[in-house]
Short mmCIF file of C-alpha atoms in Angstrom, two decimals:
data_model
loop_
_atom_site.label_atom_id
_atom_site.label_comp_id
_atom_site.label_asym_id
_atom_site.label_seq_id
_atom_site.Cartn_x
_atom_site.Cartn_y
_atom_site.Cartn_z
CA MET A 1 -0.34 0.05 -0.19
CA SER A 2 1.40 3.53 -0.45
CA GLU A 3 1.59 5.67 2.24
CA LYS A 4 -1.35 7.54 1.15
CA MET A 5 -3.59 4.85 1.17
CA LEU A 6 -2.29 4.17 4.66
CA ALA A 7 -3.21 7.56 5.72
CA ALA A 8 -6.77 7.72 4.06
CA ARG A 9 -7.24 3.59 5.63
CA PHE A 10 -5.92 5.40 9.14
CA ALA A 11 -8.26 8.43 9.06
CA GLU A 12 -11.37 5.79 8.29
CA VAL A 13 -10.56 3.09 10.61
CA VAL A 14 -8.79 4.84 13.62
CA LEU A 15 -9.50 8.50 13.65
CA PRO A 16 -13.47 8.22 14.70
CA HIS A 17 -12.79 6.27 17.86
CA LEU A 18 -9.89 8.73 19.26
CA SER A 19 -12.46 10.24 21.89
CA ASP A 20 -13.19 6.14 22.93
CA ALA A 21 -9.68 6.08 23.34
CA LEU A 22 -8.75 8.52 25.30
CA SER A 23 -11.98 7.83 27.67
CA LEU A 24 -10.56 3.76 28.07
CA ALA A 25 -6.82 5.16 28.67
CA ARG A 26 -8.40 7.56 31.28
CA TRP A 27 -10.19 4.94 32.98
CA LEU A 28 -7.11 2.98 32.85
CA THR A 29 -4.15 5.13 33.41
CA GLY A 30 -6.22 7.36 36.11
CA ASN A 31 -5.56 10.75 34.74
CA ALA A 32 -5.89 12.73 31.75
CA ALA A 33 -2.37 13.56 30.86
CA ASP A 34 -1.21 10.14 31.06
CA ALA A 35 -3.99 9.17 28.80
CA GLU A 36 -3.05 11.79 26.39
CA ASP A 37 0.68 9.77 26.12
CA VAL A 38 -1.24 6.44 26.09
CA VAL A 39 -3.50 7.15 23.01
CA GLN A 40 -0.23 9.11 21.00
CA GLU A 41 1.52 5.87 21.80
CA ALA A 42 -1.42 3.97 20.73
CA CYS A 43 -2.37 5.98 17.42
CA LEU A 44 1.84 5.14 16.49
CA LYS A 45 1.30 1.11 17.25
CA ALA A 46 -2.28 1.48 15.10
CA HIS A 47 -0.33 3.16 12.28
CA ALA A 48 2.49 0.97 11.99
CA GLY A 49 -0.14 -2.27 12.01
CA ILE A 50 -2.85 -0.71 9.55
CA ALA A 51 -2.33 -2.36 6.83
CA GLY A 52 -2.43 -5.47 8.73
CA PHE A 53 -5.85 -4.54 10.09
CA ALA A 54 -8.12 -6.93 7.93
CA GLY A 55 -11.58 -5.78 8.64
CA GLY A 56 -14.15 -6.07 11.17
CA ASN A 57 -14.83 -4.29 14.15
CA SER A 58 -11.95 -1.13 13.88
CA ARG A 59 -13.46 -0.09 17.22
CA ALA A 60 -12.53 -2.62 19.06
CA TRP A 61 -9.42 -3.22 17.37
CA LEU A 62 -8.36 0.46 18.28
CA LEU A 63 -9.38 -0.02 22.10
CA THR A 64 -7.19 -3.23 22.06
CA ILE A 65 -4.30 -1.26 21.01
CA VAL A 66 -5.00 1.31 23.54
CA ARG A 67 -5.65 -1.46 26.38
CA ASN A 68 -2.33 -3.18 25.88
CA ALA A 69 -0.56 0.59 25.54
CA SER A 70 -2.07 1.53 28.85
CA TYR A 71 -0.55 -1.52 30.30
CA THR A 72 2.40 -1.53 29.06
CA TRP A 73 3.04 2.15 29.50
CA MET A 74 2.05 1.96 33.30
CA ALA A 75 4.29 -0.79 33.79
CA ARG A 76 7.31 1.17 32.24
CA ASN A 77 6.04 4.60 33.72
CA ARG A 78 4.67 3.68 37.23
CA PRO A 79 5.92 1.69 40.82
CA ARG A 80 3.54 -1.57 41.19
CA ALA A 81 2.38 0.33 44.24
CA VAL A 82 0.99 2.82 42.99
CA VAL A 83 -2.81 2.71 42.23
CA ALA A 84 -4.55 4.89 39.69
CA VAL A 85 -8.26 5.92 41.38
CA GLY A 86 -9.22 7.90 38.13
CA ASP A 87 -9.69 10.85 36.33
CA LEU A 88 -13.15 10.37 35.85
CA ALA A 89 -13.92 13.99 34.04
CA ASP A 90 -15.15 12.11 30.97
CA LEU A 91 -18.25 10.33 32.36
CA ASP A 92 -19.90 14.15 31.94
CA ASP A 93 -19.43 13.45 28.15
CA VAL A 94 -21.54 10.39 28.37
CA SER A 95 -23.93 11.56 31.08
CA PRO A 96 -27.02 12.95 29.85
CA PRO A 97 -27.58 16.67 30.21
CA PRO A 98 -29.59 17.55 32.95
CA ASP A 99 -32.94 18.53 32.41
CA SER A 100 -33.63 22.24 32.42
CA SER A 101 -36.86 21.99 34.34
CA ASP A 102 -34.70 20.66 37.04
CA SER A 103 -34.44 23.22 40.26
CA PRO A 104 -30.44 23.91 40.78
CA GLU A 105 -31.21 21.83 44.38
CA ALA A 106 -31.74 19.06 41.50
CA ALA A 107 -29.08 19.61 39.48
CA LEU A 108 -26.88 19.23 42.67
CA ILE A 109 -27.95 16.39 44.02
CA ALA A 110 -27.68 14.38 40.17
CA LYS A 111 -24.14 16.02 40.45
CA ALA A 112 -23.55 14.63 43.41
CA ASN A 113 -24.87 10.98 42.96
CA SER A 114 -22.57 10.85 39.75
CA ALA A 115 -19.61 12.02 41.71
CA ALA A 116 -20.17 9.18 43.88
CA VAL A 117 -20.85 6.73 41.42
CA GLU A 118 -17.41 7.64 39.72
CA ALA A 119 -15.72 7.48 42.77
CA ALA A 120 -17.36 4.18 43.08
CA ILE A 121 -15.98 2.63 39.82
CA ALA A 122 -12.58 4.11 40.34
CA ARG A 123 -12.27 1.75 43.52
CA LEU A 124 -13.39 -1.44 41.52
CA PRO A 125 -10.46 -3.65 41.68
CA ASP A 126 -8.59 -2.88 37.99
CA VAL A 127 -10.20 -6.27 36.32
CA PHE A 128 -13.72 -5.29 36.91
CA ARG A 129 -13.42 -1.69 36.39
CA GLU A 130 -11.87 -2.55 32.97
CA THR A 131 -14.96 -4.89 32.15
CA LEU A 132 -17.60 -2.42 33.50
CA VAL A 133 -15.84 0.36 31.31
CA LEU A 134 -15.71 -1.46 28.05
CA ARG A 135 -18.92 -2.84 28.29
CA ASP A 136 -21.06 -0.11 30.14
CA ILE A 137 -19.31 2.91 29.09
CA ASN A 138 -17.64 2.34 25.61
CA GLY A 139 -20.38 -0.09 24.60
CA LEU A 140 -18.61 -3.05 23.43
CA SER A 141 -19.81 -6.46 23.18
CA TYR A 142 -19.25 -9.43 25.43
CA ARG A 143 -17.75 -11.37 22.23
CA GLU A 144 -15.63 -8.02 21.98
CA ILE A 145 -14.50 -7.67 25.14
CA ALA A 146 -13.85 -11.68 25.70
CA ALA A 147 -11.23 -11.21 22.02
CA MET A 148 -9.91 -8.09 23.46
CA LEU A 149 -9.13 -9.24 27.11
CA GLY A 150 -8.38 -13.08 25.81
CA VAL A 151 -10.76 -14.72 28.08
CA PRO A 152 -14.16 -16.38 27.63
CA GLN A 153 -17.39 -14.76 27.35
CA GLY A 154 -18.01 -16.12 30.58
CA THR A 155 -15.47 -14.78 32.20
CA VAL A 156 -16.81 -11.33 30.74
CA MET A 157 -19.88 -11.75 32.08
CA SER A 158 -19.22 -13.10 36.09
CA ARG A 159 -17.07 -10.12 35.91
CA LEU A 160 -19.65 -7.26 34.45
CA ALA A 161 -21.88 -9.09 36.96
CA ARG A 162 -19.35 -8.78 40.27
CA ALA A 163 -18.29 -5.44 38.69
CA ARG A 164 -22.13 -3.91 38.98
CA SER A 165 -22.46 -5.93 42.53
CA LEU A 166 -19.80 -4.28 44.12
CA LEU A 167 -20.87 -1.16 42.43
CA MET A 168 -24.21 -1.38 44.01
CA THR A 169 -23.17 -2.44 47.18
CA ASP A 170 -20.19 0.23 47.58
CA ILE A 171 -22.91 3.26 46.62
CA GLY A 172 -25.41 1.84 49.21
CA GLY A 173 -27.57 -0.31 46.94
CA ALA A 174 -28.26 -3.99 47.46
CA PRO A 175 -25.44 -6.39 47.69
#
């Protein structure tokens, strides 16, 4: 493939999913600055491998690269004892806008509830948080998540159920 064709394919396959890539990297690394570094590295890897992209779900392909780049970057740049608690600002992008008929009090309560959910997600163990974010925030299918994580679909479903249960328990719901 010519360089021009590779650039066009990159623009078609990768660029539409950059916001999802950045969102996933934020959840995995814990902050926006590190996420930007990871996505930049992932984009370089995606560009280098774009000729080998055989089609299919380009979003899942890119998010797999971002996930792998995130863990590689964290292994290189963070001591093992450091645990990321998350830069959760990206949830504002996926949250529905507040209803204009809501009172300021209702808006404040909604924001407090959102912050509690964000904090609870950040406290989940990595494997559960990752599965929850990939499914409930990024909207990937069980099959795509299973392929991305290299685990059976049943494991994905189990981790997701466990993540949701831990989340509900943490924010005061039923165990």
